[in-house]
mmCIF file of C-alpha atoms in Angstrom:
data_model
loop_
_atom_site.group_PDB
_atom_site.id
_atom_site.type_symbol
_atom_site.label_atom_id
_atom_site.label_comp_id
_atom_site.label_asym_id
_atom_site.label_seq_id
_atom_site.Cartn_x
_atom_site.Cartn_y
_atom_site.Cartn_z
ATOM 1 C CA MET A 738 56.182 -68.121 61.068
ATOM 2 C CA THR A 739 53.236 -65.665 61.164
ATOM 3 C CA PHE A 740 51.351 -64.503 58.091
ATOM 4 C CA LYS A 741 52.374 -60.902 58.816
ATOM 5 C CA LYS A 742 56.061 -61.854 58.690
ATOM 6 C CA HIS A 743 55.337 -63.887 55.562
ATOM 7 C CA ILE A 744 53.956 -60.814 53.776
ATOM 8 C CA GLN A 745 56.766 -58.588 55.086
ATOM 9 C CA SER A 746 59.370 -61.052 53.842
ATOM 10 C CA ILE A 747 57.790 -61.156 50.397
ATOM 11 C CA PHE A 748 57.680 -57.349 50.264
ATOM 12 C CA VAL A 749 61.344 -57.028 51.288
ATOM 13 C CA ALA A 750 62.369 -59.670 48.768
ATOM 14 C CA PHE A 751 60.632 -57.815 45.950
ATOM 15 C CA ILE A 752 62.281 -54.533 46.939
ATOM 16 C CA ILE A 753 65.709 -56.143 47.133
ATOM 17 C CA PHE A 754 65.322 -57.837 43.801
ATOM 18 C CA PHE A 755 63.444 -54.897 42.262
ATOM 19 C CA ASN A 756 61.553 -56.757 39.496
ATOM 20 C CA GLY A 757 62.768 -60.088 40.718
ATOM 21 C CA CYS A 758 62.318 -63.589 39.425
ATOM 22 C CA ALA A 759 62.345 -66.771 41.469
ATOM 23 C CA GLU A 760 65.837 -68.114 41.987
ATOM 24 C CA GLY A 761 64.860 -71.456 40.526
ATOM 25 C CA GLU A 762 64.221 -69.872 37.129
ATOM 26 C CA TRP A 763 67.833 -68.877 36.585
ATOM 27 C CA GLU A 764 69.009 -70.538 33.362
ATOM 28 C CA LEU A 765 68.525 -74.190 34.297
ATOM 29 C CA LEU A 766 69.585 -75.580 30.929
ATOM 30 C CA GLU A 767 68.502 -79.058 29.947
ATOM 31 C CA VAL A 768 71.233 -80.850 28.041
ATOM 32 C CA ASP A 769 72.072 -84.376 26.932
ATOM 33 C CA TYR A 770 75.859 -84.089 27.274
ATOM 34 C CA GLU A 771 78.364 -83.932 30.134
ATOM 35 C CA PRO A 772 77.049 -81.468 32.757
ATOM 36 C CA VAL A 773 78.979 -78.255 33.405
ATOM 37 C CA LEU A 774 78.691 -75.607 36.107
ATOM 38 C CA ASN A 775 76.249 -72.775 35.606
ATOM 39 C CA VAL A 776 77.288 -69.792 37.750
ATOM 40 C CA PHE A 777 75.777 -66.386 38.428
ATOM 41 C CA GLY A 778 78.014 -64.161 40.544
ATOM 42 C CA LEU A 779 76.997 -60.617 41.481
ATOM 43 C CA ILE A 780 79.140 -58.040 43.267
ATOM 44 C CA SER A 781 76.771 -55.388 44.558
ATOM 45 C CA LEU A 782 77.788 -51.896 45.586
ATOM 46 C CA ASP A 783 74.119 -51.270 46.429
ATOM 47 C CA PRO A 784 73.421 -51.376 50.193
ATOM 48 C CA GLU A 785 69.995 -52.915 49.496
ATOM 49 C CA VAL A 786 71.414 -55.963 47.667
ATOM 50 C CA ASP A 787 73.976 -58.388 49.078
ATOM 51 C CA SER A 788 76.750 -59.704 46.856
ATOM 52 C CA PHE A 789 76.101 -63.374 46.138
ATOM 53 C CA VAL A 790 76.977 -66.350 43.949
ATOM 54 C CA ARG A 791 74.534 -68.964 42.664
ATOM 55 C CA VAL A 792 75.947 -72.318 41.575
ATOM 56 C CA TYR A 793 74.028 -74.845 39.477
ATOM 57 C CA ARG A 794 74.881 -77.619 37.083
ATOM 58 C CA THR A 795 73.281 -78.152 33.709
ATOM 59 C CA THR A 796 70.657 -80.908 33.779
ATOM 60 C CA THR A 797 69.864 -83.903 31.614
ATOM 61 C CA LEU A 798 66.720 -84.052 29.488
ATOM 62 C CA SER A 799 65.157 -86.678 31.775
ATOM 63 C CA GLU A 800 65.567 -84.754 35.059
ATOM 64 C CA GLU A 801 62.855 -82.844 36.877
ATOM 65 C CA SER A 802 63.551 -79.124 37.159
ATOM 66 C CA GLU A 803 62.558 -78.987 40.857
ATOM 67 C CA ILE A 804 62.461 -81.393 43.775
ATOM 68 C CA PHE A 805 60.272 -81.395 46.890
ATOM 69 C CA VAL A 806 62.261 -80.724 50.078
ATOM 70 C CA GLY A 807 59.621 -80.225 52.792
ATOM 71 C CA ILE A 808 56.747 -78.121 54.086
ATOM 72 C CA ASP A 809 56.373 -74.894 56.046
ATOM 73 C CA THR A 810 53.456 -74.064 58.332
ATOM 74 C CA ILE A 811 52.268 -70.449 58.220
ATOM 75 C CA ARG A 812 50.005 -68.908 60.878
ATOM 76 C CA PHE A 813 47.977 -65.721 60.468
ATOM 77 C CA SER A 814 45.184 -64.032 62.380
ATOM 78 C CA ASP A 815 41.944 -63.340 60.506
ATOM 79 C CA PRO A 816 40.488 -59.944 61.590
ATOM 80 C CA LYS A 817 37.150 -60.875 59.943
ATOM 81 C CA ASN A 818 36.847 -63.918 62.179
ATOM 82 C CA ASN A 819 37.579 -62.521 65.667
ATOM 83 C CA ASN A 820 41.330 -62.735 64.960
ATOM 84 C CA GLU A 821 41.221 -66.495 65.145
ATOM 85 C CA ASP A 822 44.373 -68.212 63.973
ATOM 86 C CA THR A 823 44.369 -69.847 60.571
ATOM 87 C CA TRP A 824 47.120 -72.197 59.415
ATOM 88 C CA TRP A 825 48.466 -72.710 55.914
ATOM 89 C CA ILE A 826 50.654 -75.534 54.694
ATOM 90 C CA ASP A 827 53.247 -74.314 52.179
ATOM 91 C CA SER A 828 55.267 -76.802 50.109
ATOM 92 C CA LEU A 829 58.984 -76.146 49.687
ATOM 93 C CA PHE A 830 60.787 -76.919 46.440
ATOM 94 C CA GLU A 831 64.303 -76.269 45.197
ATOM 95 C CA PRO A 832 66.007 -76.541 41.794
ATOM 96 C CA ALA A 833 67.203 -80.064 41.090
ATOM 97 C CA ALA A 834 70.401 -78.620 39.616
ATOM 98 C CA ILE A 835 71.445 -76.569 42.645
ATOM 99 C CA ILE A 836 74.919 -77.298 44.065
ATOM 100 C CA LYS A 837 75.391 -76.797 47.805
ATOM 101 C CA ASP A 838 78.936 -78.068 48.378
ATOM 102 C CA ALA A 839 80.953 -75.737 46.152
ATOM 103 C CA GLN A 840 84.029 -73.902 47.358
ATOM 104 C CA VAL A 841 83.391 -70.271 46.429
ATOM 105 C CA SER A 842 85.619 -67.248 46.987
ATOM 106 C CA ILE A 843 85.999 -63.711 45.679
ATOM 107 C CA ASN A 844 89.478 -62.193 45.619
ATOM 108 C CA ALA A 845 90.820 -58.639 45.388
ATOM 109 C CA ASN A 846 94.306 -57.232 46.010
ATOM 110 C CA GLY A 847 95.579 -60.561 47.306
ATOM 111 C CA THR A 848 92.739 -61.031 49.830
ATOM 112 C CA SER A 849 90.378 -63.988 49.424
ATOM 113 C CA ILE A 850 86.882 -63.852 50.956
ATOM 114 C CA PRO A 851 85.035 -67.196 51.281
ATOM 115 C CA PHE A 852 81.355 -67.309 50.364
ATOM 116 C CA ASN A 853 79.281 -69.972 52.161
ATOM 117 C CA PHE A 854 76.029 -71.621 51.139
ATOM 118 C CA VAL A 855 72.897 -70.235 52.825
ATOM 119 C CA PRO A 856 69.866 -72.530 52.366
ATOM 120 C CA LYS A 857 66.306 -71.434 51.800
ATOM 121 C CA GLN A 858 63.963 -72.122 54.735
ATOM 122 C CA TYR A 859 60.746 -70.608 53.400
ATOM 123 C CA SER A 860 59.228 -70.561 49.915
ATOM 124 C CA TRP A 861 59.298 -66.735 49.652
ATOM 125 C CA GLU A 862 63.018 -66.392 50.454
ATOM 126 C CA TYR A 863 64.242 -65.548 46.952
ATOM 127 C CA GLU A 864 67.517 -64.216 48.365
ATOM 128 C CA LYS A 865 68.476 -67.650 49.801
ATOM 129 C CA ASN A 866 69.895 -70.861 48.277
ATOM 130 C CA VAL A 867 72.947 -68.791 47.392
ATOM 131 C CA TYR A 868 76.547 -68.386 48.511
ATOM 132 C CA LEU A 869 77.023 -65.309 50.708
ATOM 133 C CA ASP A 870 79.737 -63.607 52.730
ATOM 134 C CA THR A 871 78.442 -64.937 56.040
ATOM 135 C CA LEU A 872 81.320 -63.363 57.980
ATOM 136 C CA GLY A 873 80.374 -59.860 56.825
ATOM 137 C CA THR A 874 83.919 -58.962 55.797
ATOM 138 C CA PHE A 875 83.338 -58.325 52.079
ATOM 139 C CA THR A 876 82.933 -54.622 51.301
ATOM 140 C CA PRO A 877 83.316 -54.090 47.540
ATOM 141 C CA LYS A 878 84.646 -50.801 46.195
ATOM 142 C CA PRO A 879 84.067 -49.039 42.875
ATOM 143 C CA GLY A 880 86.715 -49.199 40.147
ATOM 144 C CA THR A 881 88.266 -52.367 41.598
ATOM 145 C CA THR A 882 89.162 -55.660 39.911
ATOM 146 C CA TYR A 883 87.672 -58.752 41.553
ATOM 147 C CA LEU A 884 88.296 -62.425 40.815
ATOM 148 C CA LEU A 885 85.802 -65.257 41.284
ATOM 149 C CA ASP A 886 86.804 -68.865 41.994
ATOM 150 C CA VAL A 887 84.256 -71.723 42.099
ATOM 151 C CA THR A 888 85.374 -75.314 42.655
ATOM 152 C CA VAL A 889 83.098 -78.383 42.713
ATOM 153 C CA PRO A 890 84.375 -81.982 42.713
ATOM 154 C CA GLY A 891 83.787 -83.632 39.344
ATOM 155 C CA TYR A 892 83.465 -80.377 37.388
ATOM 156 C CA ASP A 893 85.859 -77.968 35.729
ATOM 157 C CA SER A 894 86.676 -75.009 37.957
ATOM 158 C CA VAL A 895 84.962 -71.737 37.104
ATOM 159 C CA LYS A 896 86.961 -68.525 37.280
ATOM 160 C CA GLY A 897 85.727 -65.000 36.679
ATOM 161 C CA GLN A 898 86.990 -61.437 36.555
ATOM 162 C CA LEU A 899 85.363 -58.011 36.545
ATOM 163 C CA LEU A 900 85.963 -54.310 37.173
ATOM 164 C CA THR A 901 83.294 -52.785 39.409
ATOM 165 C CA PRO A 902 81.412 -49.725 38.088
ATOM 166 C CA GLY A 903 81.338 -46.243 39.543
ATOM 167 C CA ILE A 904 78.681 -45.380 42.112
ATOM 168 C CA PRO A 905 75.934 -43.212 40.567
ATOM 169 C CA VAL A 906 74.742 -39.953 42.112
ATOM 170 C CA LEU A 907 71.344 -38.461 41.281
ATOM 171 C CA ILE A 908 71.379 -34.678 41.697
ATOM 172 C CA ASP A 909 68.423 -34.250 44.008
ATOM 173 C CA SER A 910 68.203 -30.466 43.726
ATOM 174 C CA LEU A 911 67.830 -30.637 39.919
ATOM 175 C CA ILE A 912 64.972 -33.165 39.887
ATOM 176 C CA GLN A 913 61.446 -31.781 40.322
ATOM 177 C CA ASP A 914 59.735 -32.541 43.612
ATOM 178 C CA THR A 915 56.477 -33.294 41.769
ATOM 179 C CA VAL A 916 56.391 -34.899 38.320
ATOM 180 C CA SER A 917 53.467 -35.589 36.010
ATOM 181 C CA THR A 918 52.502 -38.169 33.384
ATOM 182 C CA LYS A 919 51.168 -35.263 31.293
ATOM 183 C CA ARG A 920 54.426 -33.284 31.097
ATOM 184 C CA THR A 921 58.060 -34.067 30.381
ATOM 185 C CA TYR A 922 60.535 -33.905 33.247
ATOM 186 C CA LYS A 923 64.304 -34.230 33.528
ATOM 187 C CA ILE A 924 66.369 -36.603 35.619
ATOM 188 C CA VAL A 925 69.909 -35.367 36.265
ATOM 189 C CA TRP A 926 72.937 -37.248 37.615
ATOM 190 C CA GLN A 927 76.644 -36.664 38.062
ATOM 191 C CA GLN A 928 78.407 -37.545 34.837
ATOM 192 C CA LEU A 929 80.665 -40.595 34.851
ATOM 193 C CA ASN A 930 83.534 -41.266 32.461
ATOM 194 C CA GLY A 931 82.037 -43.885 30.174
ATOM 195 C CA GLY A 932 79.782 -46.835 30.777
ATOM 196 C CA LYS A 933 76.081 -47.463 30.545
ATOM 197 C CA GLY A 934 73.401 -46.952 33.149
ATOM 198 C CA TYR A 935 69.897 -48.240 33.649
ATOM 199 C CA LEU A 936 67.341 -45.589 34.622
ATOM 200 C CA SER A 937 63.903 -46.540 35.888
ATOM 201 C CA GLY A 938 60.834 -45.074 37.532
ATOM 202 C CA ARG A 939 58.314 -47.030 39.593
ATOM 203 C CA LEU A 940 55.147 -46.293 41.487
ATOM 204 C CA GLU A 941 55.746 -47.322 45.076
ATOM 205 C CA GLY A 942 53.559 -50.192 46.229
ATOM 206 C CA TRP A 943 51.720 -53.009 44.460
ATOM 207 C CA SER A 944 48.133 -51.790 44.059
ATOM 208 C CA ILE A 945 48.731 -48.112 43.326
ATOM 209 C CA ALA A 946 49.415 -48.736 39.616
ATOM 210 C CA PHE A 947 45.841 -49.871 39.079
ATOM 211 C CA GLU A 948 44.550 -46.483 40.252
ATOM 212 C CA PHE A 949 46.479 -44.605 37.567
ATOM 213 C CA GLU A 950 44.787 -44.103 34.200
ATOM 214 C CA CYS A 951 48.249 -43.883 32.641
ATOM 215 C CA ASN A 952 51.031 -46.072 34.034
ATOM 216 C CA PRO A 953 54.037 -43.782 34.694
ATOM 217 C CA ASP A 954 56.621 -46.573 35.098
ATOM 218 C CA PHE A 955 59.576 -46.435 32.707
ATOM 219 C CA ASP A 956 62.904 -48.131 31.951
ATOM 220 C CA ARG A 957 65.752 -46.674 29.912
ATOM 221 C CA VAL A 958 69.368 -47.521 29.144
ATOM 222 C CA VAL A 959 71.313 -44.244 29.368
ATOM 223 C CA ASP A 960 74.801 -42.984 28.584
ATOM 224 C CA LEU A 961 76.338 -42.050 31.921
ATOM 225 C CA GLN A 962 78.478 -39.362 30.288
ATOM 226 C CA GLU A 963 75.390 -37.373 29.248
ATOM 227 C CA GLY A 964 74.262 -36.710 32.811
ATOM 228 C CA THR A 965 70.584 -36.171 31.977
ATOM 229 C CA TYR A 966 67.495 -37.841 30.565
ATOM 230 C CA THR A 967 64.116 -36.303 29.730
ATOM 231 C CA VAL A 968 61.151 -38.546 30.525
ATOM 232 C CA PRO A 969 58.565 -38.146 27.738
ATOM 233 C CA VAL A 970 54.844 -37.475 28.114
ATOM 234 C CA ARG A 971 52.652 -40.567 28.358
ATOM 235 C CA ILE A 972 50.085 -40.778 25.566
ATOM 236 C CA CYS A 973 47.095 -42.583 27.059
ATOM 237 C CA GLU A 974 43.399 -43.000 26.510
ATOM 238 C CA GLN A 975 41.387 -40.196 28.067
ATOM 239 C CA ARG A 976 38.951 -41.288 30.751
ATOM 240 C CA GLN A 977 36.018 -39.394 32.185
ATOM 241 C CA THR A 978 37.148 -39.775 35.776
ATOM 242 C CA GLU A 979 38.612 -37.547 38.432
ATOM 243 C CA PRO A 980 42.442 -37.628 38.589
ATOM 244 C CA GLY A 981 43.814 -39.841 41.325
ATOM 245 C CA GLU A 982 45.666 -38.590 44.356
ATOM 246 C CA PRO A 983 49.407 -37.797 44.147
ATOM 247 C CA GLU A 984 51.432 -40.955 44.728
ATOM 248 C CA PRO A 985 55.043 -41.696 45.768
ATOM 249 C CA PHE A 986 57.303 -42.441 42.789
ATOM 250 C CA ILE A 987 60.779 -44.009 42.961
ATOM 251 C CA ILE A 988 63.456 -42.954 40.453
ATOM 252 C CA ARG A 989 66.495 -45.245 40.369
ATOM 253 C CA LEU A 990 69.774 -45.078 38.433
ATOM 254 C CA MET A 991 71.885 -48.224 38.232
ATOM 255 C CA THR A 992 75.427 -48.507 36.908
ATOM 256 C CA MET A 993 76.842 -51.828 35.738
ATOM 257 C CA ASP A 994 80.157 -53.328 34.741
ATOM 258 C CA GLU A 995 80.910 -54.480 31.188
ATOM 259 C CA ASN A 996 80.024 -58.107 31.945
ATOM 260 C CA TYR A 997 76.599 -57.285 33.360
ATOM 261 C CA TYR A 998 75.830 -54.945 30.473
ATOM 262 C CA GLU A 999 76.910 -57.499 27.859
ATOM 263 C CA TYR A 1000 74.914 -60.312 29.423
ATOM 264 C CA PHE A 1001 71.688 -58.636 30.492
ATOM 265 C CA ILE A 1002 71.306 -55.629 28.187
ATOM 266 C CA ARG A 1003 72.877 -56.650 24.893
ATOM 267 C CA GLY A 1004 71.831 -60.268 25.354
ATOM 268 C CA GLU A 1005 68.211 -59.528 26.246
ATOM 269 C CA GLU A 1006 66.557 -61.754 23.633
ATOM 270 C CA GLY A 1007 67.013 -65.012 25.528
ATOM 271 C CA GLY A 1008 64.787 -67.145 27.619
ATOM 272 C CA TYR A 1009 64.825 -66.045 31.263
ATOM 273 C CA ASN A 1010 64.353 -62.878 33.290
ATOM 274 C CA ASN A 1011 67.026 -60.670 34.785
ATOM 275 C CA PHE A 1012 66.226 -60.336 38.462
ATOM 276 C CA LEU A 1013 67.180 -56.622 38.587
ATOM 277 C CA LEU A 1014 66.026 -55.347 35.215
ATOM 278 C CA ASN A 1015 63.055 -57.578 34.392
ATOM 279 C CA SER A 1016 64.598 -58.380 31.019
ATOM 280 C CA GLY A 1017 65.920 -61.505 29.366
ATOM 281 C CA THR A 1018 69.279 -62.760 28.253
ATOM 282 C CA THR A 1019 70.747 -65.363 25.938
ATOM 283 C CA ALA A 1020 70.792 -68.894 27.367
ATOM 284 C CA GLY A 1021 74.030 -70.855 27.305
ATOM 285 C CA ARG A 1022 76.399 -67.883 27.315
ATOM 286 C CA SER A 1023 79.502 -67.205 29.371
ATOM 287 C CA VAL A 1024 80.417 -63.592 30.103
ATOM 288 C CA GLY A 1025 83.188 -62.702 32.511
ATOM 289 C CA ILE A 1026 83.812 -66.340 33.453
ATOM 290 C CA GLU A 1027 85.731 -69.340 32.133
ATOM 291 C CA GLY A 1028 85.113 -73.054 32.704
ATOM 292 C CA GLY A 1029 81.311 -72.961 32.730
ATOM 293 C CA LEU A 1030 78.175 -71.072 31.778
ATOM 294 C CA GLY A 1031 76.833 -67.876 33.308
ATOM 295 C CA VAL A 1032 78.068 -64.433 34.213
ATOM 296 C CA PHE A 1033 80.160 -62.610 36.809
ATOM 297 C CA GLY A 1034 78.909 -59.038 36.990
ATOM 298 C CA SER A 1035 78.594 -56.000 39.226
ATOM 299 C CA VAL A 1036 76.068 -53.216 39.826
ATOM 300 C CA ALA A 1037 75.591 -50.103 41.936
ATOM 301 C CA SER A 1038 72.456 -47.999 42.278
ATOM 302 C CA VAL A 1039 70.954 -44.922 43.863
ATOM 303 C CA LYS A 1040 67.348 -43.780 44.163
ATOM 304 C CA VAL A 1041 65.247 -40.750 45.037
ATOM 305 C CA GLN A 1042 61.564 -40.503 45.881
ATOM 306 C CA ARG A 1043 59.268 -37.992 44.249
ATOM 307 C CA VAL A 1044 55.528 -37.383 44.032
ATOM 308 C CA ILE A 1045 53.756 -38.106 40.748
ATOM 309 C CA ILE A 1046 50.400 -36.770 39.553
ATOM 310 C CA GLN A 1047 48.090 -37.436 36.580
ATOM 311 C CA TYR A 1048 47.408 -33.835 35.564
#
């Protein structure tokens, strides 16, 4: 595995998971009673995010949270040293509570789609160590009821149910081509009948944010029936420097089902990060599932790119 592919994989993983968190951080509860299953199932209508199911068990107070599973050797060429190869040794760990032998399926309209375990091979593969539709036959639709079934020997079965949200549409022609941190601007979308959305704006790239005197990133829960949101002016300290160059800016609108909204938005005061929204939730809850802890939720999203300036 070359260093270039290593960096590309990390970049793709962060895009897919937006403001992601490592998969091993997902609500690994330490308990001193009979373990139960801890399940996170996501049906994604977003082409950038695969639907998946994570299956863990709760752990005892004496257990380690992670276990060592091997090493990965990474090669990269150093342009400052005549492109000579340099090798890194990267340790691989996985959650001690992960369950790899579950029987997982998602059902709709009498059709059952099996989800199979896909192991992580490299430390940066945040989208692995999950159950996926490896046959490529699962194509979720909006406004559809889906059922989740997770079976593991020695544990109570976990069952879930949800209704997928509508697919959002940002009205490109009604959103300014160039927006500014110094002036308000409107974001307009096609109105949906009920439900909540999550609207966000992000500078594209990792280092660009440090060049801005006033960070333009924002996050907002919106009412999808309203169809518009006005981004306020940023009040920042004035600096005696020349304004930076215009930069690409990503505006994204995400819709979510009732389970996802209840767990990640209304339950945001808990102890771990939501991989899509960079917010917390309440540990030890069950939303949309029975027989264990966790959540069975669904999201859809759309994005547009604009140019943002500081003047």
